[in-house]
Tab-separated table of C-alpha atoms in Angstrom:
chain	number	residue	atom	x	y	z
A	1	UNK	CA	23.834	28.068	-27.622
A	2	UNK	CA	21.711	26.837	-24.741
A	3	UNK	CA	20.964	23.135	-24.666
A	4	UNK	CA	17.512	22.121	-25.875
A	5	UNK	CA	17.687	18.843	-23.942
A	6	UNK	CA	15.287	19.980	-21.237
A	7	UNK	CA	13.378	17.505	-19.115
A	8	UNK	CA	9.660	18.144	-19.543
A	9	UNK	CA	7.494	16.680	-16.783
A	10	UNK	CA	4.723	14.340	-17.974
A	11	UNK	CA	1.235	15.858	-18.141
A	12	UNK	CA	-0.034	13.376	-15.570
A	13	UNK	CA	1.313	12.218	-12.203
A	14	UNK	CA	4.265	9.874	-11.877
A	15	UNK	CA	3.279	6.909	-9.711
A	16	UNK	CA	5.600	4.349	-8.173
A	17	UNK	CA	4.481	0.790	-7.463
A	18	UNK	CA	6.057	-1.853	-5.281
A	19	UNK	CA	6.305	-5.289	-6.916
A	20	UNK	CA	5.902	-8.307	-4.610
A	21	UNK	CA	2.366	-8.584	-3.237
A	22	UNK	CA	1.450	-5.221	-4.770
A	23	UNK	CA	1.597	-5.940	-8.502
A	24	UNK	CA	2.427	-9.644	-8.404
A	25	UNK	CA	1.789	-12.665	-6.207
A	26	UNK	CA	5.285	-14.099	-6.168
A	27	UNK	CA	4.674	-16.447	-3.241
A	28	UNK	CA	4.447	-19.673	-5.325
A	29	UNK	CA	7.681	-18.896	-7.157
A	30	UNK	CA	9.581	-17.743	-4.090
A	31	UNK	CA	8.384	-20.810	-2.213
A	32	UNK	CA	9.721	-23.039	-4.997
A	33	UNK	CA	13.049	-21.226	-4.996
A	34	UNK	CA	13.479	-21.576	-1.233
A	35	UNK	CA	12.677	-25.298	-1.443
A	36	UNK	CA	15.276	-25.693	-4.179
A	37	UNK	CA	17.827	-23.706	-2.174
A	38	UNK	CA	17.239	-25.894	0.875
A	39	UNK	CA	17.754	-29.020	-1.209
A	40	UNK	CA	20.898	-27.647	-2.816
A	41	UNK	CA	22.536	-26.481	0.412
A	42	UNK	CA	21.197	-29.131	2.794
A	43	UNK	CA	19.928	-26.353	5.074
A	44	UNK	CA	16.356	-26.606	6.399
A	45	UNK	CA	14.297	-23.582	5.293
A	46	UNK	CA	10.633	-23.154	6.186
A	47	UNK	CA	9.457	-21.878	2.810
A	48	UNK	CA	5.851	-21.661	4.035
A	49	UNK	CA	6.947	-19.222	6.730
A	50	UNK	CA	9.306	-17.257	4.495
A	51	UNK	CA	6.594	-16.357	1.995
A	52	UNK	CA	4.421	-14.846	4.734
A	53	UNK	CA	6.903	-12.028	5.320
A	54	UNK	CA	7.832	-10.780	1.862
A	55	UNK	CA	8.928	-7.190	1.532
A	56	UNK	CA	12.237	-6.608	3.336
A	57	UNK	CA	15.568	-7.285	1.603
A	58	UNK	CA	16.448	-10.898	0.847
A	59	UNK	CA	19.414	-10.824	3.214
A	60	UNK	CA	17.079	-10.272	6.175
A	61	UNK	CA	15.249	-13.507	5.397
A	62	UNK	CA	18.469	-15.408	4.721
A	63	UNK	CA	19.739	-14.428	8.171
A	64	UNK	CA	16.972	-16.603	9.631
A	65	UNK	CA	18.404	-19.746	8.014
A	66	UNK	CA	22.144	-19.260	7.523
A	67	UNK	CA	25.054	-18.073	9.709
A	68	UNK	CA	25.887	-14.402	9.300
A	69	UNK	CA	29.071	-15.142	7.393
A	70	UNK	CA	27.084	-17.087	4.744
A	71	UNK	CA	24.170	-14.687	4.248
A	72	UNK	CA	25.572	-12.709	1.312
A	73	UNK	CA	26.793	-15.856	-0.440
A	74	UNK	CA	23.431	-17.592	-0.020
A	75	UNK	CA	21.540	-14.512	-1.162
A	76	UNK	CA	23.653	-14.437	-4.328
A	77	UNK	CA	23.014	-18.153	-4.901
A	78	UNK	CA	19.273	-17.676	-4.405
A	79	UNK	CA	19.205	-14.803	-6.902
A	80	UNK	CA	21.061	-16.922	-9.463
A	81	UNK	CA	18.537	-19.754	-9.033
A	82	UNK	CA	15.526	-17.449	-9.010
A	83	UNK	CA	14.827	-17.234	-12.777
A	84	UNK	CA	14.608	-21.020	-13.098
A	85	UNK	CA	12.187	-21.492	-10.191
A	86	UNK	CA	10.272	-18.296	-9.450
A	87	UNK	CA	9.243	-16.600	-12.687
A	88	UNK	CA	6.890	-19.142	-14.231
A	89	UNK	CA	4.659	-19.779	-11.147
A	90	UNK	CA	4.195	-16.083	-10.321
A	91	UNK	CA	0.914	-14.384	-11.213
A	92	UNK	CA	-0.175	-10.783	-11.603
A	93	UNK	CA	-2.417	-9.627	-8.777
A	94	UNK	CA	-5.949	-8.552	-9.563
A	95	UNK	CA	-6.011	-5.006	-10.883
A	96	UNK	CA	-2.247	-4.744	-11.514
A	97	UNK	CA	-2.514	-4.314	-15.258
A	98	UNK	CA	-5.373	-1.845	-14.911
A	99	UNK	CA	-3.513	0.214	-12.297
A	100	UNK	CA	-0.469	0.703	-14.530
A	101	UNK	CA	-2.716	1.456	-17.494
A	102	UNK	CA	-4.690	4.041	-15.501
A	103	UNK	CA	-1.519	6.019	-14.824
A	104	UNK	CA	-0.314	5.856	-18.411
A	105	UNK	CA	-3.720	6.732	-19.894
A	106	UNK	CA	-3.727	9.851	-17.744
A	107	UNK	CA	-0.450	10.915	-19.334
A	108	UNK	CA	1.606	9.933	-16.297
A	109	UNK	CA	4.513	7.584	-15.803
A	110	UNK	CA	4.281	4.277	-13.927
A	111	UNK	CA	7.427	3.152	-12.112
A	112	UNK	CA	8.226	-0.062	-10.298
A	113	UNK	CA	10.428	0.586	-7.267
A	114	UNK	CA	11.183	-2.633	-5.405
A	115	UNK	CA	13.556	-4.305	-2.991
A	116	UNK	CA	13.797	-7.248	-5.400
A	117	UNK	CA	17.003	-7.764	-7.388
A	118	UNK	CA	16.365	-5.580	-10.420
A	119	UNK	CA	17.106	-8.161	-13.168
A	120	UNK	CA	14.669	-10.608	-11.560
A	121	UNK	CA	12.042	-7.887	-11.165
A	122	UNK	CA	12.301	-7.168	-14.887
A	123	UNK	CA	11.925	-10.874	-15.691
A	124	UNK	CA	8.655	-10.980	-13.746
A	125	UNK	CA	7.250	-7.946	-15.534
A	126	UNK	CA	8.289	-9.213	-18.954
A	127	UNK	CA	6.836	-12.679	-18.289
A	128	UNK	CA	3.505	-11.213	-17.180
A	129	UNK	CA	3.331	-8.569	-19.897
A	130	UNK	CA	3.274	-5.700	-17.410
A	131	UNK	CA	4.862	-2.609	-18.961
A	132	UNK	CA	5.800	0.177	-16.537
A	133	UNK	CA	7.878	3.089	-17.789
A	134	UNK	CA	10.845	2.309	-15.540
A	135	UNK	CA	11.993	-0.373	-13.106
A	136	UNK	CA	14.297	0.347	-10.170
A	137	UNK	CA	15.316	-2.531	-7.925
A	138	UNK	CA	17.359	-3.266	-4.815
A	139	UNK	CA	15.775	-0.474	-2.733
A	140	UNK	CA	13.927	-0.986	0.550
A	141	UNK	CA	11.810	1.275	2.751
A	142	UNK	CA	13.312	4.781	3.024
A	143	UNK	CA	15.861	3.919	0.315
A	144	UNK	CA	12.991	3.891	-2.168
A	145	UNK	CA	12.609	7.627	-1.638
A	146	UNK	CA	15.824	8.202	-3.606
A	147	UNK	CA	14.304	6.741	-6.788
A	148	UNK	CA	10.886	8.273	-6.162
A	149	UNK	CA	12.351	11.757	-5.814
A	150	UNK	CA	14.659	11.269	-8.799
A	151	UNK	CA	11.700	10.399	-11.022
A	152	UNK	CA	9.385	13.024	-9.550
A	153	UNK	CA	6.846	10.521	-8.217
A	154	UNK	CA	3.961	12.099	-6.355
A	155	UNK	CA	2.374	8.769	-5.352
A	156	UNK	CA	3.835	5.475	-4.164
A	157	UNK	CA	1.732	2.317	-3.935
A	158	UNK	CA	2.793	-0.635	-1.792
A	159	UNK	CA	1.617	-3.373	0.522
A	160	UNK	CA	4.141	-3.120	3.366
A	161	UNK	CA	4.772	-0.627	6.149
A	162	UNK	CA	8.245	-0.253	4.621
A	163	UNK	CA	6.572	1.037	1.462
A	164	UNK	CA	4.656	3.572	3.526
A	165	UNK	CA	7.922	4.762	5.038
A	166	UNK	CA	9.449	5.071	1.584
A	167	UNK	CA	6.551	7.150	0.298
A	168	UNK	CA	6.638	9.468	3.289
A	169	UNK	CA	10.405	9.925	3.019
A	170	UNK	CA	9.891	10.975	-0.610
A	171	UNK	CA	7.074	13.386	0.228
A	172	UNK	CA	4.736	11.273	-1.925
A	173	UNK	CA	1.165	10.245	-1.220
A	174	UNK	CA	1.257	6.791	0.363
A	175	UNK	CA	-1.340	4.469	-1.140
A	176	UNK	CA	-1.342	1.094	0.592
A	177	UNK	CA	-2.989	-2.092	-0.626
A	178	UNK	CA	-3.908	-4.807	1.867
A	179	UNK	CA	-2.691	-7.661	-0.345
A	180	UNK	CA	0.560	-8.387	1.477
A	181	UNK	CA	1.697	-9.259	4.995
A	182	UNK	CA	0.489	-6.013	6.631
A	183	UNK	CA	-3.165	-5.544	7.530
A	184	UNK	CA	-5.051	-2.256	7.014
A	185	UNK	CA	-4.637	-1.168	10.633
A	186	UNK	CA	-0.860	-1.676	10.452
A	187	UNK	CA	-0.680	0.287	7.207
A	188	UNK	CA	-2.700	3.171	8.619
A	189	UNK	CA	-0.655	3.214	11.804
A	190	UNK	CA	2.511	3.466	9.701
A	191	UNK	CA	1.125	6.603	8.070
A	192	UNK	CA	-0.553	5.469	4.850
A	193	UNK	CA	-2.700	8.243	3.393
A	194	UNK	CA	-5.019	5.808	1.625
A	195	UNK	CA	-5.626	2.099	2.222
A	196	UNK	CA	-7.254	0.076	-0.558
A	197	UNK	CA	-8.344	-3.549	-0.431
A	198	UNK	CA	-6.408	-4.240	-3.651
A	199	UNK	CA	-5.409	-2.621	-6.935
A	200	UNK	CA	-8.879	-3.078	-8.392
A	201	UNK	CA	-9.795	-0.010	-6.344
A	202	UNK	CA	-6.846	2.031	-7.594
A	203	UNK	CA	-8.185	3.414	-10.929
A	204	UNK	CA	-11.190	5.044	-9.263
A	205	UNK	CA	-9.037	6.560	-6.513
A	206	UNK	CA	-6.469	7.699	-9.073
A	207	UNK	CA	-9.103	9.377	-11.206
A	208	UNK	CA	-10.182	11.450	-8.213
A	209	UNK	CA	-6.539	12.213	-7.400
A	210	UNK	CA	-5.916	13.481	-10.935
A	211	UNK	CA	-8.775	15.941	-10.621
A	212	UNK	CA	-6.844	17.696	-7.851
A	213	UNK	CA	-3.413	17.105	-9.405
A	214	UNK	CA	-3.964	18.823	-12.749
A	215	UNK	CA	-5.144	22.218	-11.428
A	216	UNK	CA	-2.187	22.214	-9.023
A	217	UNK	CA	0.183	22.010	-12.006
A	218	UNK	CA	-1.460	24.837	-13.946
């Protein structure tokens, strides 16, 4: 007998979202964690500078402060300290809740695909009461395309040129929000299809997108 366990695509689009500076403003928490790491290790870290360049993998930032042979060890230590210092101060960005809800109300699936360590990403979402359908961590730039393709995402929303690259590698529409370290011109130059000021503008754009998406699936 043929298996009846057949994957049925959702009636609406599957949309991926980046986390840091797309859905959440994690700068206060990350700043606090870097300060604590500097105190614990006795290594000077400019936390003010570090939080201006969120997006790439943690090891890239650690390489600015520690010798190469210590980077992985310090990244692991930072991740272990992260829940105690970074979760409580972090806030949801304006429009984040509404953006996820817009996708789910349309019958779609909302994913979080982030370079952040996945357990810590889940702690942020749980603390803030944000409820995507899936969370995939530890992926950066073009690596994000693996998860986006696996889940059938047709849109990826992020704030960094690395997010634009990930969307394009997945063949997804790249929606960029200018809430992170990259300005609108940088995002457009990287190939973003749409640039929004922030996620407050997403539901209206998404509604228009769904009008074209549904007939294409018929």
